[in-house]
XYZ file of C-alpha atoms in Angstrom:
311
model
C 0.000 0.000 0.000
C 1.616 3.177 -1.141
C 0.958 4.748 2.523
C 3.798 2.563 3.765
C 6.604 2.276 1.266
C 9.332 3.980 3.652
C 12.664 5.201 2.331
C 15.655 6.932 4.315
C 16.102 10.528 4.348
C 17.555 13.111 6.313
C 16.019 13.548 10.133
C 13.499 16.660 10.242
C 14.167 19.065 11.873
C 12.335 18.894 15.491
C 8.751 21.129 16.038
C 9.265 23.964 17.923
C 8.739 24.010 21.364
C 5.862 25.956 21.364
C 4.671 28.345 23.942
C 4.365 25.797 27.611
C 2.279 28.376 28.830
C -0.320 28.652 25.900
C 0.043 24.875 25.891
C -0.784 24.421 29.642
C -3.885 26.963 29.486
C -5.279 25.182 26.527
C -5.222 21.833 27.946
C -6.618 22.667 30.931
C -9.577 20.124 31.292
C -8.664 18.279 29.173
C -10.867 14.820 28.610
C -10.196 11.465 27.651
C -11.888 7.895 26.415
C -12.131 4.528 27.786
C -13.464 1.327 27.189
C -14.050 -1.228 29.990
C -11.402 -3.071 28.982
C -8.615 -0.564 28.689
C -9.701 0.868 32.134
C -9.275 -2.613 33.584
C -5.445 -2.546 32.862
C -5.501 0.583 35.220
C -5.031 0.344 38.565
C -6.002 3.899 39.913
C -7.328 6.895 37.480
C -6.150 9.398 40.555
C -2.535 8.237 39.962
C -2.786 9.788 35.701
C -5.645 12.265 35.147
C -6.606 15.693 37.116
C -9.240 15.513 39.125
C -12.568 15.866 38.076
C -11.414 15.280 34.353
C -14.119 13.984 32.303
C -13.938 10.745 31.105
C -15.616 9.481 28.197
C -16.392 5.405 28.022
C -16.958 4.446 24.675
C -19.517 1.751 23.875
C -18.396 -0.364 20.955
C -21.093 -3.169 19.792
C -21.071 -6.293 21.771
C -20.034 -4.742 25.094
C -22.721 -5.416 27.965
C -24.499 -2.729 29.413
C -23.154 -3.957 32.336
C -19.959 -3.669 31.932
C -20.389 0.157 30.630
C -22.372 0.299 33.940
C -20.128 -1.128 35.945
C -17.019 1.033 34.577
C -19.098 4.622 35.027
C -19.528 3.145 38.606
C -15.841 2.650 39.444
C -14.605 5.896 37.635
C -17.686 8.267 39.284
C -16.557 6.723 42.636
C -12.811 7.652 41.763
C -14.054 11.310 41.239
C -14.357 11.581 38.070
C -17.004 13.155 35.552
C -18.540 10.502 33.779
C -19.987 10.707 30.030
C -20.542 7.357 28.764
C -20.851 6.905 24.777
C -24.821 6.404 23.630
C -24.133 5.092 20.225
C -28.002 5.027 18.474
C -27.687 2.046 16.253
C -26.935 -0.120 18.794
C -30.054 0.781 20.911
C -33.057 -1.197 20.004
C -35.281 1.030 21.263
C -36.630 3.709 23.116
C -37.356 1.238 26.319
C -33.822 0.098 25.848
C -32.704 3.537 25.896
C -34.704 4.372 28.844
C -33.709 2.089 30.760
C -29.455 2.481 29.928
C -30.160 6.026 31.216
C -32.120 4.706 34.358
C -29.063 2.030 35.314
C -26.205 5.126 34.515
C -28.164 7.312 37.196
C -28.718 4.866 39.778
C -25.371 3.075 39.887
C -23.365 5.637 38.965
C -25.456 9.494 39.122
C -24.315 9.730 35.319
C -25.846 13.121 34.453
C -24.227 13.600 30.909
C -23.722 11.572 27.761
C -22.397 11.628 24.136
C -24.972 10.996 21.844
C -23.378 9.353 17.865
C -24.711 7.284 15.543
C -22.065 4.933 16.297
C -20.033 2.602 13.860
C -22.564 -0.102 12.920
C -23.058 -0.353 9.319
C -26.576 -1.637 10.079
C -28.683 -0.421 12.832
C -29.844 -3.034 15.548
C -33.504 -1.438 15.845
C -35.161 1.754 15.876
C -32.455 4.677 15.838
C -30.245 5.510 13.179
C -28.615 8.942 14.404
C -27.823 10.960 17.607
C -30.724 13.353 16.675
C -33.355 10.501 17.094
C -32.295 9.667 20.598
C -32.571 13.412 21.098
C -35.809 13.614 19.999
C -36.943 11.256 22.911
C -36.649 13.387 24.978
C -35.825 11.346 27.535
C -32.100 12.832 28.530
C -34.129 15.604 29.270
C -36.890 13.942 31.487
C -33.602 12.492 33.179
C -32.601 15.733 33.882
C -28.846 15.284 32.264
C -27.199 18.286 31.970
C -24.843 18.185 29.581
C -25.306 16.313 25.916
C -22.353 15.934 23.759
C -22.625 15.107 19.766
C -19.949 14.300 17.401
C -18.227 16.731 15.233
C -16.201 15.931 11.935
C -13.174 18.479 10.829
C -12.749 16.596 7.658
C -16.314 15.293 7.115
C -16.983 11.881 7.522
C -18.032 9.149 4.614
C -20.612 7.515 6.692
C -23.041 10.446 6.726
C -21.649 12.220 3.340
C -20.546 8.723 1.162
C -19.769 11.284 -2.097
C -17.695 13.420 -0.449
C -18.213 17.096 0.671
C -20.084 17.758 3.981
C -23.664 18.946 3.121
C -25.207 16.311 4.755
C -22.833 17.020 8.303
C -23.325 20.594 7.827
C -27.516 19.945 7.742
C -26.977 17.931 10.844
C -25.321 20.332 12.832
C -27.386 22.973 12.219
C -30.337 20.871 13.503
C -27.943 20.253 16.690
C -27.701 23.814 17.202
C -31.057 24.527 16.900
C -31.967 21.865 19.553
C -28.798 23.187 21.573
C -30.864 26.636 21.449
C -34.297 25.237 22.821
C -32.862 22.717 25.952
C -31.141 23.071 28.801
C -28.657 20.519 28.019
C -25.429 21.783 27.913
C -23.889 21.138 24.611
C -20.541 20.635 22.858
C -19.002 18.868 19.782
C -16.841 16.551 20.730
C -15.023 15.990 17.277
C -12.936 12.788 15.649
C -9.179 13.319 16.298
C -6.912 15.026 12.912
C -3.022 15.513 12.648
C -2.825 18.957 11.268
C -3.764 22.991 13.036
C -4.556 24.208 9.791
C -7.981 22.261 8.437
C -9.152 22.322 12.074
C -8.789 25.607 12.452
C -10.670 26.841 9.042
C -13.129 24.495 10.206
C -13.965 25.643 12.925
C -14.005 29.044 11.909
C -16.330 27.699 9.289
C -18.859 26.909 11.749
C -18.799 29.912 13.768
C -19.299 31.934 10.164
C -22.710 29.726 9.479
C -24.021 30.381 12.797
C -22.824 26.724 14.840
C -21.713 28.560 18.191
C -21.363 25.017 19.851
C -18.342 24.616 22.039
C -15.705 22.255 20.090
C -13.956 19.957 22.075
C -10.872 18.845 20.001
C -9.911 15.210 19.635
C -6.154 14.695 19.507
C -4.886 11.314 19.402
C -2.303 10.806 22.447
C 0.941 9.426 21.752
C 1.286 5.743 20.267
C 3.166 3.963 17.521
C 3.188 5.523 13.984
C 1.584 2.156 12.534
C -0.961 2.023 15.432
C -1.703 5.385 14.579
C -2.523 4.879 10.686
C -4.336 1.895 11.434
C -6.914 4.061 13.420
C -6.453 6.796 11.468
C -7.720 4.662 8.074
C -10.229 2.902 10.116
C -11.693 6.306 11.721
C -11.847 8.029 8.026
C -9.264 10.949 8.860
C -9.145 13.022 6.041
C -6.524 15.210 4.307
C -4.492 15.614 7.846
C -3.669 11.376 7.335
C -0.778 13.377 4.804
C 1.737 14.109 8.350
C 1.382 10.401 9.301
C 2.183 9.624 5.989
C 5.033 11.818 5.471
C 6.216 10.864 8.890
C 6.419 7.089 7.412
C 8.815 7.749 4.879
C 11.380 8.009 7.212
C 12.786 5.140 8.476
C 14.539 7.396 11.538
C 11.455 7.930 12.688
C 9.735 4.852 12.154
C 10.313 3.763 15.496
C 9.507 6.620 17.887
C 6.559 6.740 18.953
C 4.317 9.737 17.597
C 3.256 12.584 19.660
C 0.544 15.585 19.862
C 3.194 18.258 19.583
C 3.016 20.030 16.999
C -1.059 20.437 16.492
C -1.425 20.957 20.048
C 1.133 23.413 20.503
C -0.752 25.032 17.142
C -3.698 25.475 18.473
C -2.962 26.791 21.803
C -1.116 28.976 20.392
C -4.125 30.057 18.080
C -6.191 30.297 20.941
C -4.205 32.229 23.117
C -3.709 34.997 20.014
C -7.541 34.450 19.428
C -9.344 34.072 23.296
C -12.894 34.057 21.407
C -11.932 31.002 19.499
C -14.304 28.357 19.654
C -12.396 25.283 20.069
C -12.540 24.945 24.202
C -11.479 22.348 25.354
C -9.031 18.858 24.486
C -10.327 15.141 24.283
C -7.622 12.666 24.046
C -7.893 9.495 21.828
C -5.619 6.833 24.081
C -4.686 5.039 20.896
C -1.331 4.050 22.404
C -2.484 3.167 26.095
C -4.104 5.116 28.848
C -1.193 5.348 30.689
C 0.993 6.679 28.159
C -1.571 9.286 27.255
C -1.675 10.509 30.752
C 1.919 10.684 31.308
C 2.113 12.945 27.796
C -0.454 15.024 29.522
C 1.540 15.435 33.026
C 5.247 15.629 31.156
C 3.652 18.663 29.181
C 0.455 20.403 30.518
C 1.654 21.967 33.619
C -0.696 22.233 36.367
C -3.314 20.686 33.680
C -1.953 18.005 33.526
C -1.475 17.448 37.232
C -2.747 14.170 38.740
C -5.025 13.943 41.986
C -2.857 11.912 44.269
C -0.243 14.700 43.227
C -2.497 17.519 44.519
């Protein structure tokens, strides 16, 4: 595949170091994803992340509710803001739905939630999209307070299979409009990208057609260049996927393990020039291990990146 025909060449030179404090503010509150299993492999969550950090657990088909019960449980108990993943084509219906949200609150007093269509090529019942299990209304009955829906800097396939983003663009407007009539909280919480530049025109993008949602960035956290493209191809990451690949033609790099730096240090450096900006927060993809993400996080975030046990 011509993504990974490597060749030697002459070592880049290394990103600039970027501004620590502009780095530090902008990953302040950072979030990051887990699955049941991956949180298994860690022993304590107060020995890596800040407290209070929000912590997404993704729900990927086949994984009992149970076990996404069971894992909001243990991480709300460790102090830590819970937003499990709702993905719609996965939920049979709206009983099933009702009652996910009923077991969240009383094991674990889960009062937020990300809300996707989720990656199943053929719903498993009644919903098809995140807007339909808005419709419900039942996160609202619940009384959650903050709803979180997916965001796309370089479109996505699934929802826009011939290219171009009409069909995202429709969808988000209908997600602001529902942002402006509920309580709710809201935010885009978007798929990770490699590059400042596309993320930053989108965004801008959005706040030009009237999409004032908060975005919340995904980055994916350090991990092996050919763990990284797997996701990345898997995931659909657009035009960005041209710094992994660039990064893969040399062999002297092959080996080292790929790292945030240079977007991150990017954007917060955007922000901090630009306060108004409307990217707001960080969400980490772990794609090369929890713990590795975390220690990125507390090598180079400051006091963001502090854990609790260190406070």
């Amino acid at each position: 595949m011509a993504l990974l025909k490597f060749r030697s060449s002459a070592a880049a030179p290394a990103a600039p170091a970027g501004n620590p404090a502009a780095l530090e503010a902008f990953l302040q509150g950072y979030s990051i994803e887990v699955m049941p299993r991956t949180a298994e492999k860690v022993d304590n969550f107060r020995d890596l992340l800040p407290e209070g950090t929000r912590v997404y657990i993704a729900h990927i088909e086949g994984t009992p509710i149970a076990d996404m019960v069971a894992t909001a449980k243990r991480l709300k108990g460790e102090g830590f803001d819970v937003m499990p993943h709702f993905p719609a084509r996965i939920i049979k219906d709206a009983a099933t739905l009702e009652n996910w949200i009923a077991m969240y609150q009383g094991e674990a007093d889960v009062k937020q939630a990300l809300l996707l269509a989720g990656g199943v090529e053929k719903p498993h019942g009644d919903f098809h999209s995140s807007m339909q299990l808005m419709e419900t209304g039942l996160f609202d009955k619940a009384g959650f307070q903050r709803l979180h829906v997916a965001g796309h800097p370089e479109g996505n396939r699934d929802i826009d299979p011939k290219g171009g983003d009409a069909v995202v663009m429709e969808a988000l407007r209908w997600k602001q409009a529902f942002s402006d009539r509920t309580d709710a909280q809201m935010a885009l919480a978007t798929q990770f990208a490699f590059e400042a530049g596309p993320v930053i025109e989108w965004a801008n993008r959005l706040s030009a057609e009237g999409i004032k949602l908060p975005i919340h960035i995904g980055i994916a956290g350090p991990a092996k260049l050919q763990t990284l493209i797997k996701f990345a191809i898997a995931c659909g990451v657009g035009p960005s996927l041209k710094v992994l690949q660039k990064r893969a033609k040399d062999v002297t790099k092959l080996l080292l393990p790929f790292e945030p730096h240079e977007i991150l240090n990017e954007l917060a450096a955007h922000k901090a020039a630009n306060p108004d900006f409307n990217i707001e927060k960080v969400h980490f993809f772990p794609l090369g291990g929890i713990k590795t993400n975390a220690q990125w996080a507390i090598d180079n975030g400051g006091a963001s990146g502090t854990p609790a046990n260190q406070n």
